[in-house]
Amino acid sequence: RENIGLASLSKLSRAGLLDPASERTAVTELIDRLGIRAASPEVAAGSLSGGNQQKVVLAKWLLRDCRVLLLDEPTRGIDVAARYEIYRLMNELVDRGMAIVMVSSDLPELLGMADRILVMHAGRIVAERPNTPELSQQQLLQDAFGSR
């Protein structure tokens, strides 16, 4: 609960004091909406599975009503089922008008999720590609590591 609500204290406070009922309601709604599996809202995020930890991070920023999310390797180290759940959530957020900037070294993930792909090498953008059905992993690797 605290992990999710911490970034939104101003939204969950009245007269400078945290409103526990508002926090509990908002956090419980997000836990249900995102399908976070925990014994209770009070469970420490660090004790959750990797996929549920990622959902907690998403919930924290969703509570802030962000319009842009920056996600760095959002599915690294989580199981396949959790990975697809994160993808589903990301697609739902995009459908609601949120912009997502995702950093990923997983080429199939990029090809499956991105509308546009910026390729970087040595800290610089070396290519920008719209994600079309013709775009391949080989092309992205060539962009990143091709002859310079």
mmCIF file of C-alpha atoms in Angstrom:
data_model
loop_
_atom_site.group_PDB
_atom_site.id
_atom_site.type_symbol
_atom_site.label_atom_id
_atom_site.label_comp_id
_atom_site.label_asym_id
_atom_site.label_seq_id
_atom_site.Cartn_x
_atom_site.Cartn_y
_atom_site.Cartn_z
ATOM 1 C CA ARG A 1 0.000 0.000 0.000
ATOM 2 C CA GLU A 2 2.702 2.470 0.982
ATOM 3 C CA ASN A 3 4.743 1.764 -2.145
ATOM 4 C CA ILE A 4 1.808 2.629 -4.363
ATOM 5 C CA GLY A 5 0.564 5.652 -2.420
ATOM 6 C CA LEU A 6 3.925 7.251 -1.691
ATOM 7 C CA ALA A 7 4.249 9.054 -5.029
ATOM 8 C CA SER A 8 0.762 10.558 -4.667
ATOM 9 C CA LEU A 9 0.734 11.939 -1.141
ATOM 10 C CA SER A 10 -0.590 15.316 -2.281
ATOM 11 C CA LYS A 11 -3.498 13.617 -4.050
ATOM 12 C CA LEU A 12 -4.266 11.438 -1.010
ATOM 13 C CA SER A 13 -3.992 14.189 1.600
ATOM 14 C CA ARG A 14 -6.349 16.744 3.084
ATOM 15 C CA ALA A 15 -5.015 19.852 4.812
ATOM 16 C CA GLY A 16 -1.519 18.403 4.596
ATOM 17 C CA LEU A 17 -2.425 15.134 6.339
ATOM 18 C CA LEU A 18 -2.678 11.748 4.670
ATOM 19 C CA ASP A 19 -6.284 10.563 4.411
ATOM 20 C CA PRO A 20 -5.968 6.822 5.165
ATOM 21 C CA ALA A 21 -9.436 6.020 3.794
ATOM 22 C CA SER A 22 -8.679 7.719 0.458
ATOM 23 C CA GLU A 23 -5.326 5.966 0.262
ATOM 24 C CA ARG A 24 -6.823 2.566 1.063
ATOM 25 C CA THR A 25 -9.613 3.008 -1.513
ATOM 26 C CA ALA A 26 -7.311 4.242 -4.296
ATOM 27 C CA VAL A 27 -4.662 1.589 -3.666
ATOM 28 C CA THR A 28 -7.199 -1.251 -3.403
ATOM 29 C CA GLU A 29 -8.788 -0.203 -6.714
ATOM 30 C CA LEU A 30 -5.393 -0.272 -8.444
ATOM 31 C CA ILE A 31 -4.425 -3.606 -6.890
ATOM 32 C CA ASP A 32 -7.669 -5.084 -8.233
ATOM 33 C CA ARG A 33 -7.433 -3.380 -11.640
ATOM 34 C CA LEU A 34 -3.847 -4.468 -12.243
ATOM 35 C CA GLY A 35 -4.323 -7.943 -10.795
ATOM 36 C CA ILE A 36 -1.551 -7.563 -8.220
ATOM 37 C CA ARG A 37 -1.368 -10.805 -6.276
ATOM 38 C CA ALA A 38 -0.531 -10.191 -2.626
ATOM 39 C CA ALA A 39 -1.838 -11.606 0.648
ATOM 40 C CA SER A 40 -2.889 -8.075 1.618
ATOM 41 C CA PRO A 41 -2.224 -4.472 0.561
ATOM 42 C CA GLU A 42 0.186 -4.215 3.505
ATOM 43 C CA VAL A 43 2.641 -6.787 2.098
ATOM 44 C CA ALA A 44 6.036 -5.256 1.284
ATOM 45 C CA ALA A 45 6.568 -4.937 -2.469
ATOM 46 C CA GLY A 46 10.000 -6.567 -2.141
ATOM 47 C CA SER A 47 8.384 -9.828 -1.046
ATOM 48 C CA LEU A 48 6.229 -10.070 -4.188
ATOM 49 C CA SER A 49 7.075 -11.910 -7.400
ATOM 50 C CA GLY A 50 8.921 -9.967 -10.096
ATOM 51 C CA GLY A 51 5.779 -9.516 -12.176
ATOM 52 C CA ASN A 52 3.794 -8.238 -9.218
ATOM 53 C CA GLN A 53 6.640 -5.887 -8.287
ATOM 54 C CA GLN A 54 6.472 -4.430 -11.801
ATOM 55 C CA LYS A 55 2.710 -4.000 -11.437
ATOM 56 C CA VAL A 56 3.270 -2.137 -8.147
ATOM 57 C CA VAL A 57 5.606 0.262 -9.974
ATOM 58 C CA LEU A 58 2.972 0.820 -12.668
ATOM 59 C CA ALA A 59 0.267 1.318 -10.029
ATOM 60 C CA LYS A 60 2.344 3.965 -8.258
ATOM 61 C CA TRP A 61 2.533 6.109 -11.380
ATOM 62 C CA LEU A 62 -1.035 5.403 -12.507
ATOM 63 C CA LEU A 63 -2.254 6.816 -9.210
ATOM 64 C CA ARG A 64 -0.453 10.058 -10.093
ATOM 65 C CA ASP A 65 -2.447 10.265 -13.338
ATOM 66 C CA CYS A 66 0.712 10.494 -15.419
ATOM 67 C CA ARG A 67 0.305 11.093 -19.134
ATOM 68 C CA VAL A 68 3.731 9.694 -20.020
ATOM 69 C CA LEU A 69 5.388 6.607 -18.545
ATOM 70 C CA LEU A 70 9.095 5.883 -18.886
ATOM 71 C CA LEU A 71 9.672 2.136 -18.553
ATOM 72 C CA ASP A 72 13.197 0.718 -18.447
ATOM 73 C CA GLU A 73 13.276 -3.018 -19.227
ATOM 74 C CA PRO A 74 9.760 -3.507 -17.797
ATOM 75 C CA THR A 75 9.709 -7.280 -18.350
ATOM 76 C CA ARG A 76 13.289 -8.253 -17.585
ATOM 77 C CA GLY A 77 13.506 -11.125 -15.137
ATOM 78 C CA ILE A 78 9.816 -11.974 -14.954
ATOM 79 C CA ASP A 79 8.048 -15.134 -16.090
ATOM 80 C CA VAL A 80 6.165 -15.443 -19.363
ATOM 81 C CA ALA A 81 2.684 -15.117 -17.831
ATOM 82 C CA ALA A 82 3.660 -11.955 -15.935
ATOM 83 C CA ARG A 83 5.305 -10.588 -19.073
ATOM 84 C CA TYR A 84 2.082 -10.882 -21.051
ATOM 85 C CA GLU A 85 0.130 -9.314 -18.200
ATOM 86 C CA ILE A 86 2.504 -6.308 -18.270
ATOM 87 C CA TYR A 87 2.057 -6.084 -22.053
ATOM 88 C CA ARG A 88 -1.727 -6.163 -21.632
ATOM 89 C CA LEU A 89 -1.554 -3.352 -19.083
ATOM 90 C CA MET A 90 0.727 -1.293 -21.320
ATOM 91 C CA ASN A 91 -1.633 -1.703 -24.282
ATOM 92 C CA GLU A 92 -4.598 -0.742 -22.102
ATOM 93 C CA LEU A 93 -2.802 2.427 -20.981
ATOM 94 C CA VAL A 94 -1.918 3.362 -24.551
ATOM 95 C CA ASP A 95 -5.537 2.775 -25.595
ATOM 96 C CA ARG A 96 -6.541 5.277 -22.878
ATOM 97 C CA GLY A 97 -4.214 7.894 -24.344
ATOM 98 C CA MET A 98 -1.088 7.457 -22.244
ATOM 99 C CA ALA A 99 2.288 7.659 -23.971
ATOM 100 C CA ILE A 100 4.876 5.040 -23.031
ATOM 101 C CA VAL A 101 8.579 5.388 -23.684
ATOM 102 C CA MET A 102 10.094 1.946 -23.228
ATOM 103 C CA VAL A 103 13.768 1.046 -23.075
ATOM 104 C CA SER A 104 14.336 -2.600 -23.927
ATOM 105 C CA SER A 105 17.138 -4.798 -25.156
ATOM 106 C CA ASP A 106 14.599 -7.510 -26.019
ATOM 107 C CA LEU A 107 14.138 -7.154 -29.774
ATOM 108 C CA PRO A 108 11.021 -9.366 -30.056
ATOM 109 C CA GLU A 109 9.478 -7.277 -27.265
ATOM 110 C CA LEU A 110 10.221 -4.052 -29.139
ATOM 111 C CA LEU A 111 8.861 -5.409 -32.397
ATOM 112 C CA GLY A 112 5.720 -6.600 -30.612
ATOM 113 C CA MET A 113 5.035 -3.492 -28.534
ATOM 114 C CA ALA A 114 6.498 -0.357 -30.115
ATOM 115 C CA ASP A 115 5.007 1.966 -32.699
ATOM 116 C CA ARG A 116 8.390 3.543 -33.337
ATOM 117 C CA ILE A 117 11.880 2.304 -32.462
ATOM 118 C CA LEU A 118 14.926 4.449 -31.826
ATOM 119 C CA VAL A 119 18.159 2.468 -32.038
ATOM 120 C CA MET A 120 21.102 3.562 -29.929
ATOM 121 C CA HIS A 121 24.791 2.743 -30.119
ATOM 122 C CA ALA A 122 27.434 4.111 -27.752
ATOM 123 C CA GLY A 123 24.906 6.466 -26.177
ATOM 124 C CA ARG A 124 23.738 8.022 -29.443
ATOM 125 C CA ILE A 125 20.628 7.547 -31.532
ATOM 126 C CA VAL A 126 21.812 5.952 -34.768
ATOM 127 C CA ALA A 127 18.466 5.059 -36.347
ATOM 128 C CA GLU A 128 14.783 5.791 -36.051
ATOM 129 C CA ARG A 129 12.340 3.347 -37.561
ATOM 130 C CA PRO A 130 8.586 3.115 -37.707
ATOM 131 C CA ASN A 131 7.565 -0.361 -36.585
ATOM 132 C CA THR A 132 6.164 -1.984 -39.699
ATOM 133 C CA PRO A 133 5.514 -5.680 -40.392
ATOM 134 C CA GLU A 134 8.625 -5.671 -42.586
ATOM 135 C CA LEU A 135 10.957 -4.474 -39.811
ATOM 136 C CA SER A 136 13.137 -7.316 -38.516
ATOM 137 C CA GLN A 137 15.463 -8.029 -35.637
ATOM 138 C CA GLN A 138 18.289 -8.260 -38.163
ATOM 139 C CA GLN A 139 17.628 -4.724 -39.384
ATOM 140 C CA LEU A 140 17.685 -3.386 -35.824
ATOM 141 C CA LEU A 141 20.933 -5.219 -35.080
ATOM 142 C CA GLN A 142 22.430 -3.872 -38.294
ATOM 143 C CA ASP A 143 21.406 -0.369 -37.227
ATOM 144 C CA ALA A 144 22.978 -0.840 -33.809
ATOM 145 C CA PHE A 145 26.156 -2.671 -34.729
ATOM 146 C CA GLY A 146 26.548 -2.182 -38.471
ATOM 147 C CA SER A 147 29.682 -0.707 -39.975
ATOM 148 C CA ARG A 148 30.475 2.747 -38.678
#
